[in-house]
Short mmCIF file of C-alpha atoms (C1' of nucleotides) in Angstrom, two decimals:
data_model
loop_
_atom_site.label_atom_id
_atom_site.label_comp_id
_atom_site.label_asym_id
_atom_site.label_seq_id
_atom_site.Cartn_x
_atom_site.Cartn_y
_atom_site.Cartn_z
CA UNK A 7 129.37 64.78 136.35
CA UNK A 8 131.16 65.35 133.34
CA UNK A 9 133.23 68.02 132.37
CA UNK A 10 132.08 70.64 129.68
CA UNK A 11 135.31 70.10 126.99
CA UNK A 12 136.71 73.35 125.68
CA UNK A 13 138.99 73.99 122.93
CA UNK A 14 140.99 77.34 122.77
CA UNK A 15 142.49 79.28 119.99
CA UNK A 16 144.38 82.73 120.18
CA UNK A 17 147.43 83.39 118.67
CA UNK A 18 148.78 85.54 121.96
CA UNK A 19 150.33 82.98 123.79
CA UNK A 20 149.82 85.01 126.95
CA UNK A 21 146.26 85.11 126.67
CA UNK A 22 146.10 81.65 125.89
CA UNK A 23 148.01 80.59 128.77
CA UNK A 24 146.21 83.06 130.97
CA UNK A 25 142.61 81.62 130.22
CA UNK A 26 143.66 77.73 130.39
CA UNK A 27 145.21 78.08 133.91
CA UNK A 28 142.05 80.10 134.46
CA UNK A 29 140.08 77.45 133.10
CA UNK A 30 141.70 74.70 134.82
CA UNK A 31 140.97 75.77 138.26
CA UNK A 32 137.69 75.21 137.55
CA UNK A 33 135.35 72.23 137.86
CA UNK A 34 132.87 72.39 136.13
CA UNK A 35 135.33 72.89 132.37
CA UNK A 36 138.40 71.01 130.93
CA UNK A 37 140.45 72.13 128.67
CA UNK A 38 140.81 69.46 125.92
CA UNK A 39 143.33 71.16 123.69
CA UNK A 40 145.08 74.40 122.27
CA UNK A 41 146.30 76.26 120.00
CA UNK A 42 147.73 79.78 118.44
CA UNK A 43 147.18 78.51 115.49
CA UNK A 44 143.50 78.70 113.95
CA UNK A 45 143.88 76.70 111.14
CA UNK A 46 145.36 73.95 113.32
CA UNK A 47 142.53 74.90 115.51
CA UNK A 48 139.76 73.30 112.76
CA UNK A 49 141.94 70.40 112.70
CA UNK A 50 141.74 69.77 116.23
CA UNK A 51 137.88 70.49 116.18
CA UNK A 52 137.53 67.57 113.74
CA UNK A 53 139.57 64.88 115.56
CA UNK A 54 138.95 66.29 119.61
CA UNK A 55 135.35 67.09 118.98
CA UNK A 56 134.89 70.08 121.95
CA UNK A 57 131.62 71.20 122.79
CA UNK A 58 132.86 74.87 123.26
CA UNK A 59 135.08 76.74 121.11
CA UNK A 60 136.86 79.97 122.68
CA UNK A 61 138.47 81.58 119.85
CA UNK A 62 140.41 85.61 119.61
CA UNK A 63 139.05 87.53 116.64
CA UNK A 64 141.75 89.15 115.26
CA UNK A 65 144.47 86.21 113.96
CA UNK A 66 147.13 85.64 111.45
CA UNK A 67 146.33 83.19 108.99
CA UNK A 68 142.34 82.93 109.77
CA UNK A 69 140.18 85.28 111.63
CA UNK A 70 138.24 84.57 114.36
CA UNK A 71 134.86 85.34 111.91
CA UNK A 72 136.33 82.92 109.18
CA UNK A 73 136.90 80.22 111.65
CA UNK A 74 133.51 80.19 113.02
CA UNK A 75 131.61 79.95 109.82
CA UNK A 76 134.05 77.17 109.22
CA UNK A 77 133.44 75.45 112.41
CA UNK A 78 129.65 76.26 112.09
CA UNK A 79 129.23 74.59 108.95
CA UNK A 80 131.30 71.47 109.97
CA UNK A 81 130.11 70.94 113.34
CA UNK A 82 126.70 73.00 113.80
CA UNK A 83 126.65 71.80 117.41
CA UNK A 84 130.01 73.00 118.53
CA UNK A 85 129.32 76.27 120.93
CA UNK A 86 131.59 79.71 119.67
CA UNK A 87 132.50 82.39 122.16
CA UNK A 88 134.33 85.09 120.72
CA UNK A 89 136.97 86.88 122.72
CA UNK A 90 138.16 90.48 121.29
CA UNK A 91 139.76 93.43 122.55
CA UNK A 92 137.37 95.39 120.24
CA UNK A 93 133.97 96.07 120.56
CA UNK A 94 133.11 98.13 117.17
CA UNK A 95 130.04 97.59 115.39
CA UNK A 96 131.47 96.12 111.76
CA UNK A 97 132.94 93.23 114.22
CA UNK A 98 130.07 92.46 115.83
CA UNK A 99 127.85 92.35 113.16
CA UNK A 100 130.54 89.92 111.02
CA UNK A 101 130.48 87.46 114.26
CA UNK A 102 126.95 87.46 114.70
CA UNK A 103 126.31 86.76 110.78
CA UNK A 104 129.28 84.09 111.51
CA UNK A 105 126.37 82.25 114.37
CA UNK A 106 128.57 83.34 117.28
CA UNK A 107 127.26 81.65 120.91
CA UNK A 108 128.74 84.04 122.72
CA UNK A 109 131.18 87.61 122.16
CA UNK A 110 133.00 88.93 125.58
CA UNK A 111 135.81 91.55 125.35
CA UNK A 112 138.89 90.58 127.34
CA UNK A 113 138.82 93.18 129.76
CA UNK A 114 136.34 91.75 131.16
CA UNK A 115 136.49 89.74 134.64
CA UNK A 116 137.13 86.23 134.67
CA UNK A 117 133.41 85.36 136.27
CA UNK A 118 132.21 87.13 132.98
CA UNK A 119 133.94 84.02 131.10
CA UNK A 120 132.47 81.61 133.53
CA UNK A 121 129.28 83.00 132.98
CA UNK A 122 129.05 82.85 129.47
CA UNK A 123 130.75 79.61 129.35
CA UNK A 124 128.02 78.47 131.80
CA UNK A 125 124.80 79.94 129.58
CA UNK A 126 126.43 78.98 126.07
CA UNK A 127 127.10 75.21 127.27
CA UNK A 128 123.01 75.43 127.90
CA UNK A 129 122.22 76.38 124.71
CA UNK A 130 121.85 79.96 125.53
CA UNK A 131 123.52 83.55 124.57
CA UNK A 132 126.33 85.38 126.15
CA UNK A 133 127.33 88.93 125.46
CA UNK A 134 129.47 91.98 127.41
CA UNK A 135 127.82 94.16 128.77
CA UNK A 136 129.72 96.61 125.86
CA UNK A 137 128.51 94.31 123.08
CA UNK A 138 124.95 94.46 123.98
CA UNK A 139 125.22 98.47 124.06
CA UNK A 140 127.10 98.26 120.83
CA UNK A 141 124.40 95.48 119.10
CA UNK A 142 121.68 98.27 120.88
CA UNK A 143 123.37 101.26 119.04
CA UNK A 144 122.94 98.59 115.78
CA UNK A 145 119.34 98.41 116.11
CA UNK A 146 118.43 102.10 117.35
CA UNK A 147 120.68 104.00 115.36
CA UNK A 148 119.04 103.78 112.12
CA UNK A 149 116.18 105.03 113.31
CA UNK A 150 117.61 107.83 115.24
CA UNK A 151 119.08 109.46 111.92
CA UNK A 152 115.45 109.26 110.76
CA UNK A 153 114.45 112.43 112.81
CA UNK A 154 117.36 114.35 112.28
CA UNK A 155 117.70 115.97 108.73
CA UNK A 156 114.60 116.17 107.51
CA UNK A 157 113.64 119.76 105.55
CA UNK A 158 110.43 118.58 103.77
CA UNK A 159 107.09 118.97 105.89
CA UNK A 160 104.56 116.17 108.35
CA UNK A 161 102.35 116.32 105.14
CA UNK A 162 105.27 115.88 102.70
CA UNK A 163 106.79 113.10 104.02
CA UNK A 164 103.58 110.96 104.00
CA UNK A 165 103.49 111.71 100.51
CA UNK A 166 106.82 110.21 99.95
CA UNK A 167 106.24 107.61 101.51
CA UNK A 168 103.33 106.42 99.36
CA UNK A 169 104.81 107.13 96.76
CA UNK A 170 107.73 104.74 97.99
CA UNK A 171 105.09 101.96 98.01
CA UNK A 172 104.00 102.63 94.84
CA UNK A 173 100.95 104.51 95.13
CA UNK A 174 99.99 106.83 92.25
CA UNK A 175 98.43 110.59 92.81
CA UNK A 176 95.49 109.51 92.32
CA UNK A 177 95.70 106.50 95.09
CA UNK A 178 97.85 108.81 97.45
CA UNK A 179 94.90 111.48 97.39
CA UNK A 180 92.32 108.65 98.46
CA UNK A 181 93.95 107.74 101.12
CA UNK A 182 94.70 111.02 102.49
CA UNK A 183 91.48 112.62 101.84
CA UNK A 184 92.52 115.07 99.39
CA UNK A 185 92.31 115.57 95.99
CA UNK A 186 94.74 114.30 93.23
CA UNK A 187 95.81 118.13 92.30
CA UNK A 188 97.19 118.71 96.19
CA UNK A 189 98.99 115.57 95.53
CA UNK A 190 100.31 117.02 92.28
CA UNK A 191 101.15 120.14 94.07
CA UNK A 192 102.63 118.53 97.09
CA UNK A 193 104.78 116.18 94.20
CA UNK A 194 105.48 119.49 92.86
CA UNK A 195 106.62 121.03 96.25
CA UNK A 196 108.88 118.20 97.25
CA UNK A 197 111.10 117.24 93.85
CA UNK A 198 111.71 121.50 94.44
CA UNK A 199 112.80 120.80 97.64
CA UNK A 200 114.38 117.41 97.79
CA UNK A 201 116.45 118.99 94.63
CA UNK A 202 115.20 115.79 92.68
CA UNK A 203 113.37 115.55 89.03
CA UNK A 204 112.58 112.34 88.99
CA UNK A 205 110.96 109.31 91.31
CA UNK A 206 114.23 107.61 90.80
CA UNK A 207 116.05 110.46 92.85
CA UNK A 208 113.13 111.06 95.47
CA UNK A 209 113.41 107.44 96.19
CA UNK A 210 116.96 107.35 97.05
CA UNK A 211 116.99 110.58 98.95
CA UNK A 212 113.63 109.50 100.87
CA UNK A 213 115.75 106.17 101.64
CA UNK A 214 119.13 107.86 102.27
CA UNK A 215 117.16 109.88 105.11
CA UNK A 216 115.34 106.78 106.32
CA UNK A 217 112.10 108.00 104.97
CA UNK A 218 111.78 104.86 103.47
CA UNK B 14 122.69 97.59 153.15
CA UNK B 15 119.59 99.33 152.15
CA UNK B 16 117.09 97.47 149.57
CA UNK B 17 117.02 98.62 145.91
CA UNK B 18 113.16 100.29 145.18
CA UNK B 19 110.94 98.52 142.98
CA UNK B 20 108.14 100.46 141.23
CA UNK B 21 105.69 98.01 139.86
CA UNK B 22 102.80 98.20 137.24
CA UNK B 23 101.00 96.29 135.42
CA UNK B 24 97.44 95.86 134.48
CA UNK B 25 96.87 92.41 135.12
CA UNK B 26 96.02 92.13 138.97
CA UNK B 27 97.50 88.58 139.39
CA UNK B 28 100.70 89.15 137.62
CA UNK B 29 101.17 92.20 139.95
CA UNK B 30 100.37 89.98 142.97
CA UNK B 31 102.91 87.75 141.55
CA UNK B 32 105.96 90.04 140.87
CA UNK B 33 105.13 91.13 144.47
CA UNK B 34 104.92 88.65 146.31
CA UNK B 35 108.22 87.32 144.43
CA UNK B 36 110.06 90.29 145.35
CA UNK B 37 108.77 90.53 148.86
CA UNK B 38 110.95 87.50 149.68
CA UNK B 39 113.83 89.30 148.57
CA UNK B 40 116.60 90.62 150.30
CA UNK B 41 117.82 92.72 147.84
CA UNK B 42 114.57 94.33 147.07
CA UNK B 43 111.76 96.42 147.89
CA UNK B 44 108.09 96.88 146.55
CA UNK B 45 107.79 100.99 147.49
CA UNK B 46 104.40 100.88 145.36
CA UNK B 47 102.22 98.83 142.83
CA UNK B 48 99.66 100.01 140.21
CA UNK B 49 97.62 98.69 137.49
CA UNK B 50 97.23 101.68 136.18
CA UNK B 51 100.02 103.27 133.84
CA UNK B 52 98.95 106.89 134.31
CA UNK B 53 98.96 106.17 137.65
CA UNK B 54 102.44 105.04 137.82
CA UNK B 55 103.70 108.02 135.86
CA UNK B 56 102.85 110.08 139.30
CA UNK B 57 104.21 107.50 141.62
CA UNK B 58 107.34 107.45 139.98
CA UNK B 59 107.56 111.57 140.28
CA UNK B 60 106.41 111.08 144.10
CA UNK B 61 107.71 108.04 145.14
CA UNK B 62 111.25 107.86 143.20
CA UNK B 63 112.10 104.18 142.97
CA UNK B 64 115.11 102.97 141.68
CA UNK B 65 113.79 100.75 139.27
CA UNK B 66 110.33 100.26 137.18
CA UNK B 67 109.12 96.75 136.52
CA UNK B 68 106.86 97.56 133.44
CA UNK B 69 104.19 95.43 131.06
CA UNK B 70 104.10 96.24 127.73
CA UNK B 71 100.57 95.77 126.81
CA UNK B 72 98.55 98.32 128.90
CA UNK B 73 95.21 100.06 128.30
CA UNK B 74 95.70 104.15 128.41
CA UNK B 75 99.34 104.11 128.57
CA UNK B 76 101.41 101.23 126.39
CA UNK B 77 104.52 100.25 128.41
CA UNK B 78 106.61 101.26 125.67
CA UNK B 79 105.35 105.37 126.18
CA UNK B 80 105.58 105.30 129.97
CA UNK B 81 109.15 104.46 129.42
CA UNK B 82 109.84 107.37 127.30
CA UNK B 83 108.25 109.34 129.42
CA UNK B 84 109.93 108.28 132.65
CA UNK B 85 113.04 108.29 130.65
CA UNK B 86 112.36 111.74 129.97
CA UNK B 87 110.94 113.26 133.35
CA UNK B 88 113.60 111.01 135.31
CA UNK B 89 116.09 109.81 133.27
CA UNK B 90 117.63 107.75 136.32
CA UNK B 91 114.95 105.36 137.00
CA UNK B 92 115.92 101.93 135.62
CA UNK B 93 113.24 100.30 133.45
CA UNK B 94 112.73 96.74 132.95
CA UNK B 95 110.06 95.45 130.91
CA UNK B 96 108.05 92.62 131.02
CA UNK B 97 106.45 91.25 128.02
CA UNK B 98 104.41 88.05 126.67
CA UNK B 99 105.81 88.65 123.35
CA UNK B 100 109.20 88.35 121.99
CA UNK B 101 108.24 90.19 118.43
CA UNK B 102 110.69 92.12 116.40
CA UNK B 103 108.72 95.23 116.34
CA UNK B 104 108.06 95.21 120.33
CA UNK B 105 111.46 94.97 121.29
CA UNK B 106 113.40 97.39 118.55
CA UNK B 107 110.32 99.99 119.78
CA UNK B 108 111.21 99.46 123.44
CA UNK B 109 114.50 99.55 122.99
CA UNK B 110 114.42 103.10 121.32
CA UNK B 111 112.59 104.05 124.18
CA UNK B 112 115.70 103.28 126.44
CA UNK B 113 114.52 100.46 127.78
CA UNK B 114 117.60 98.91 130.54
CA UNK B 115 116.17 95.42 130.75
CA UNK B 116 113.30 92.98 129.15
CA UNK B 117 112.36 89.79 129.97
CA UNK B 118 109.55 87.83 128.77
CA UNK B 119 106.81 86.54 131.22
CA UNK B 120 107.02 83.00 130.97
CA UNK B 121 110.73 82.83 131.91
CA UNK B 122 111.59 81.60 135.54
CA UNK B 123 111.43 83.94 138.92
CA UNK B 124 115.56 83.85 138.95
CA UNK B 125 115.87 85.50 135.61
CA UNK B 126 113.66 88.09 136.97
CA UNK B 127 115.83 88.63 140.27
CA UNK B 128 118.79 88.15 137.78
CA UNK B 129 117.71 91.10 135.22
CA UNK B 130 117.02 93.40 138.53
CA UNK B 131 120.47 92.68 139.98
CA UNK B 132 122.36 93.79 136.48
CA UNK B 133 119.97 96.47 135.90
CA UNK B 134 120.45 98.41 139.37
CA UNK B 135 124.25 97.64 138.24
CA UNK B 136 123.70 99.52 135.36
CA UNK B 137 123.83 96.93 133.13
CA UNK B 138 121.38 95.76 130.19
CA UNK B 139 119.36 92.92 130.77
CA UNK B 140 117.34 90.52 127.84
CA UNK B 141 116.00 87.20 128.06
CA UNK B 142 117.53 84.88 125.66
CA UNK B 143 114.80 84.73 123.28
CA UNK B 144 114.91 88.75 123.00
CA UNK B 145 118.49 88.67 122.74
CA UNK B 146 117.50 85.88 120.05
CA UNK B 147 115.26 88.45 118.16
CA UNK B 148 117.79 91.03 118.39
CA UNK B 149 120.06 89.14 116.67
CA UNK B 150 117.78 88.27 113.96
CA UNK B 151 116.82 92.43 113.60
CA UNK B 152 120.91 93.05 113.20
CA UNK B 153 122.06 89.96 110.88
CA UNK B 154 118.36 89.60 108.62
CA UNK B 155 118.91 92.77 106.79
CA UNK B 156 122.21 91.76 105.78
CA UNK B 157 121.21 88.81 104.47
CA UNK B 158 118.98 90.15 101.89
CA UNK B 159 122.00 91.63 100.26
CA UNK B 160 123.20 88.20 99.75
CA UNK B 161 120.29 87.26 97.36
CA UNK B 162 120.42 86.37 93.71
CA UNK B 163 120.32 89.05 91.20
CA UNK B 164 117.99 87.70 88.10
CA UNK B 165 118.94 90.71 86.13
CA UNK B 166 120.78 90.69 83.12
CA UNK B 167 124.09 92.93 82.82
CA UNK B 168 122.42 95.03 80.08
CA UNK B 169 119.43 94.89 82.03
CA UNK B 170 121.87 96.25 85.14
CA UNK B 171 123.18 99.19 83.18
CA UNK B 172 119.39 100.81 82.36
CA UNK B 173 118.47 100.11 86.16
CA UNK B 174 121.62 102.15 87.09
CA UNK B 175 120.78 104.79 84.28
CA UNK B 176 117.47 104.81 85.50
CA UNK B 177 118.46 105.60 88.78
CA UNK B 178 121.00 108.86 88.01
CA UNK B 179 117.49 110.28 86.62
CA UNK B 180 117.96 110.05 82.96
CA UNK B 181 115.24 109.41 80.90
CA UNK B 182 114.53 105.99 78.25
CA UNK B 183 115.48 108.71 75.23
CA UNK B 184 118.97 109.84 77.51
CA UNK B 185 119.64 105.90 78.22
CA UNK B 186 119.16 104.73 74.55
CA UNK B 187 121.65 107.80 74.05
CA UNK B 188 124.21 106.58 75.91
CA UNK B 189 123.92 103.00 75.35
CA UNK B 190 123.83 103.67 71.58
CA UNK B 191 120.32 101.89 71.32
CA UNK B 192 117.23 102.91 70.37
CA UNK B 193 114.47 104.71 72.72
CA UNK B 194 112.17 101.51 72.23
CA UNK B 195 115.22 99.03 73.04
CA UNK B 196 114.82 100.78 76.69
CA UNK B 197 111.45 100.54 76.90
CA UNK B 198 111.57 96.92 76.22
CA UNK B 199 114.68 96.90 78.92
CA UNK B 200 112.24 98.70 81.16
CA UNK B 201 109.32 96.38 80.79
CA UNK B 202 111.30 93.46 81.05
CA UNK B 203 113.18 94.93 84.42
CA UNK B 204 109.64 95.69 85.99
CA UNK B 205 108.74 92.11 85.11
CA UNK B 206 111.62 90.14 86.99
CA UNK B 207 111.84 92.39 89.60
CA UNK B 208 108.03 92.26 90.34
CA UNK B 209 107.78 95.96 91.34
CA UNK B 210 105.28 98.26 89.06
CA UNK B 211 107.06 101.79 89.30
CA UNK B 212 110.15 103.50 89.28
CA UNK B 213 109.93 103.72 93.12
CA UNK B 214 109.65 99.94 94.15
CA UNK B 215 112.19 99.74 91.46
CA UNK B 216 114.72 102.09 93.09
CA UNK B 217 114.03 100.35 96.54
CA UNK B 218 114.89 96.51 94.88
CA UNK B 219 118.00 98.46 93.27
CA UNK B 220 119.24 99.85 96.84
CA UNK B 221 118.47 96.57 98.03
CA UNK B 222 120.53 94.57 95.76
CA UNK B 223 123.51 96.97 95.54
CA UNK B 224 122.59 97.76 92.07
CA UNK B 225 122.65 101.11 92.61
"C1'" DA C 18 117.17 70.53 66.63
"C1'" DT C 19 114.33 73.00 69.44
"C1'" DT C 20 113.73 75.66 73.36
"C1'" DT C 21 115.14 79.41 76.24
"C1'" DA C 22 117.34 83.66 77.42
"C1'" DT C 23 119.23 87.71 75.78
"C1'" DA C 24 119.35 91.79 73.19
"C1'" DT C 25 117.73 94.38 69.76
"C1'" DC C 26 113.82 96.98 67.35
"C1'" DC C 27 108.92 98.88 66.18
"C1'" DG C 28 103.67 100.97 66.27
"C1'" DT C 29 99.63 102.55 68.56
"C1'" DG C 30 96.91 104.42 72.03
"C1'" DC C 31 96.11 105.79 76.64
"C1'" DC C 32 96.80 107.97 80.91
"C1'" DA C 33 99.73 109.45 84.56
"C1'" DC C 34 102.70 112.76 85.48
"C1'" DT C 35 105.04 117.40 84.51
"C1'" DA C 36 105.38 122.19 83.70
"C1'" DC C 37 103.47 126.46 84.33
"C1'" DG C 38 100.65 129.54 86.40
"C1'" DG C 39 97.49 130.59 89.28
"C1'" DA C 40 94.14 130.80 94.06
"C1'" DT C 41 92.53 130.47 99.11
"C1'" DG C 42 92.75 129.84 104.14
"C1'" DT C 43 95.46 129.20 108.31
"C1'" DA C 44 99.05 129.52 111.33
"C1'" DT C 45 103.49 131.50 112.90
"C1'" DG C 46 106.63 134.94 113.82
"C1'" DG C 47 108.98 139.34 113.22
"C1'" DC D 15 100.20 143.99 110.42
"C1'" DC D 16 102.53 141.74 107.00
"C1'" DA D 17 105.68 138.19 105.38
"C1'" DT D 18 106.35 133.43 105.22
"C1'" DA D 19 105.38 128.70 105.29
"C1'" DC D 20 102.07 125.32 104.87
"C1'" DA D 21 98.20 122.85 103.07
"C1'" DT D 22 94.65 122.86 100.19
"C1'" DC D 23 92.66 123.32 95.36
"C1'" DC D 24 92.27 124.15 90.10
"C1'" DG D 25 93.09 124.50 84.61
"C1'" DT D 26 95.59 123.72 80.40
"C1'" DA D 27 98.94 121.78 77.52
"C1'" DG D 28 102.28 118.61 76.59
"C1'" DT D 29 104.91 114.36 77.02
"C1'" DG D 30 106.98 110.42 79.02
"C1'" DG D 31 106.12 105.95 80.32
"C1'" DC D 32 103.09 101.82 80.12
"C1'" DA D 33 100.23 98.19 77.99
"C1'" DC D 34 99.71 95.34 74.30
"C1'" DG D 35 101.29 93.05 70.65
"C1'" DG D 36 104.38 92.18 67.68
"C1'" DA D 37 109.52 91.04 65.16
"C1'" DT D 38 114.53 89.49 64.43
"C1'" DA D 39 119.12 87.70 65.64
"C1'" DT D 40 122.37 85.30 68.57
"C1'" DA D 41 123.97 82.14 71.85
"C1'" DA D 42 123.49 78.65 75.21
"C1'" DA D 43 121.18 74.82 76.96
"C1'" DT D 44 118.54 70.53 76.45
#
DNA sequence: ATTTATATCCGTGCCACTACGGATGTATGG
DNA sequence: CCATACATCCGTAGTGGCACGGATATAAAT
């Protein structure tokens, strides 16, 4: 059985060292080349042809986000796992825009690298534990704000939101079973409230607290 | 070692006898009680206190999703995994509000199940590749909308900004030094290319594209 | 040289929306 | 019990925006 080849890129030396030895005691990977340098790193993707590339995110010169799009759009079979101390949200997002395989933090245990070496050479995902909170926290988040801040009334806010899709008093009173004057009224009732005087402004408040 | 307590439900009798069975030949884990019946479970889980719930989605009465909440809510430490023939966007960003810890889709193989359970009663999250798949898409597809050509003119621009901070076509054709009509053409010709019919769809394109 | 896109301007008529000023019934809470 | 908020409804008058159908000038593209 062949060995999986894997290319590494991090400009701490340390680290780098630390993950080759790591990665040469095992059997089922081979470290086929390194670097601290990431633009050297592309170079050596084109000639030495890896299927994985480990690369750190933060680096002098080229991040680890630049160098993946790079290396995506070059080689589109050529696996990325990302390796960062940080596990903020802007990051995360930028990697997985990048086409990231793969995003573990390097606190993280050495089987954790094994592992997502291991699903990312099949063509799968890999992500901490931390990440997947974090990417959770993406998706949910938006959504929890919608609850929060919210003066106008149940009744009120359906009216916005037809109004967001373009519905017109007349078409928002059909559909609610009411007439076109308590739509006028409620209209009335929420530019007061929502400090507004014009569609325009309602729309951007209603999207500003997720209304919308 | 004592076995980690499975609470199982879901309406389809054979899948039930299957997750069973499956789990009876486990070491790790225990079946403490089975149901078909959502409501049902609701009361087990109050009486019976397993450590984790095994979940469908799709239920008559009670919709996976709810029972989650509500377990979530009445018992906050009871693991939930859910278990799910689809993979769809909406499905997965609704469970996921409801706290979901794990989901895994039903036609993936028995050691993914075993798998999810083990990092679950860890305390770790747990998706199937395609979820984690759809997640992705839900955090990096909004983003890429903002990427998308802007067909609007730089004149055109200005009124949709204008229109926007509320002022009206005679206040625009003030401050643009043009005349009323000028905007109204502007206006028309905005509506046109950006295939919206109001000031509100208007707004929402002009959020969209970063106009405004 | 002609087409296309842009930017400017204009008239007319209609209707949707706004402003203003009411009214009623039902909860909710002090 | 009364104040308040909410949801419902109505009339009148006025106007802002929209539809339709024009026009002119400039610049770039074909």
């Amino acid at each position: 059985m062949n060995k999986i080849e894997v290319l590494i890129v991090d400009d701490h030396q340390i680290m780098l060292d630390g993950i080759v030895a790591l990665l040469n005691r095992s059997k089922q990977f081979e470290v086929i080349a390194q670097t601290t340098n990431p633009n050297e790193a592309l170079e050596l993707i084109k000639t030495k042809n890896p299927a994985i590339l480990i690369t750190d995110i933060s680096m002098e010169g080229l991040s680890g986000i630049e160098l993946c799009k790079q290396v995506k759009s070059i080689k589109p079979d050529v696996k990325v796992l990302a390796l960062s101390m940080f596990n903020d949200k802007e990051t995360i997002t930028e990697m997985l825009e990048a086409g990231v395989d793969g995003y573990i933090l390097k606190n993280t245990g050495t089987e954790e690298l094994l592992n997502a070496l291991q699903k990312i050479s099949l063509g799968q995902l890999f992500f901490s534990n931390d990440v997947t909170i974090e990417m959770l926290k993406t998706i949910t988040q938006p959504k929890l704000v919608q609850t929060e801040p919210i003066n106008l009334t149940q009744r009120e806010v359906e009216i916005v939101k037809l109004i967001g899709d373009e519905f017109n008093n007349a078409q928002i009173g059909e559909k609610l079973f009411i007439s076109e004057r308590t739509v006028e009224t409620h209209r009335k009732n929420i530019f007061r409230k929502t400090n507004t005087k014009s569609v325009a402004g309602l729309i951007k408040y209603a999207i500003e607290n997720k209304i919308v």
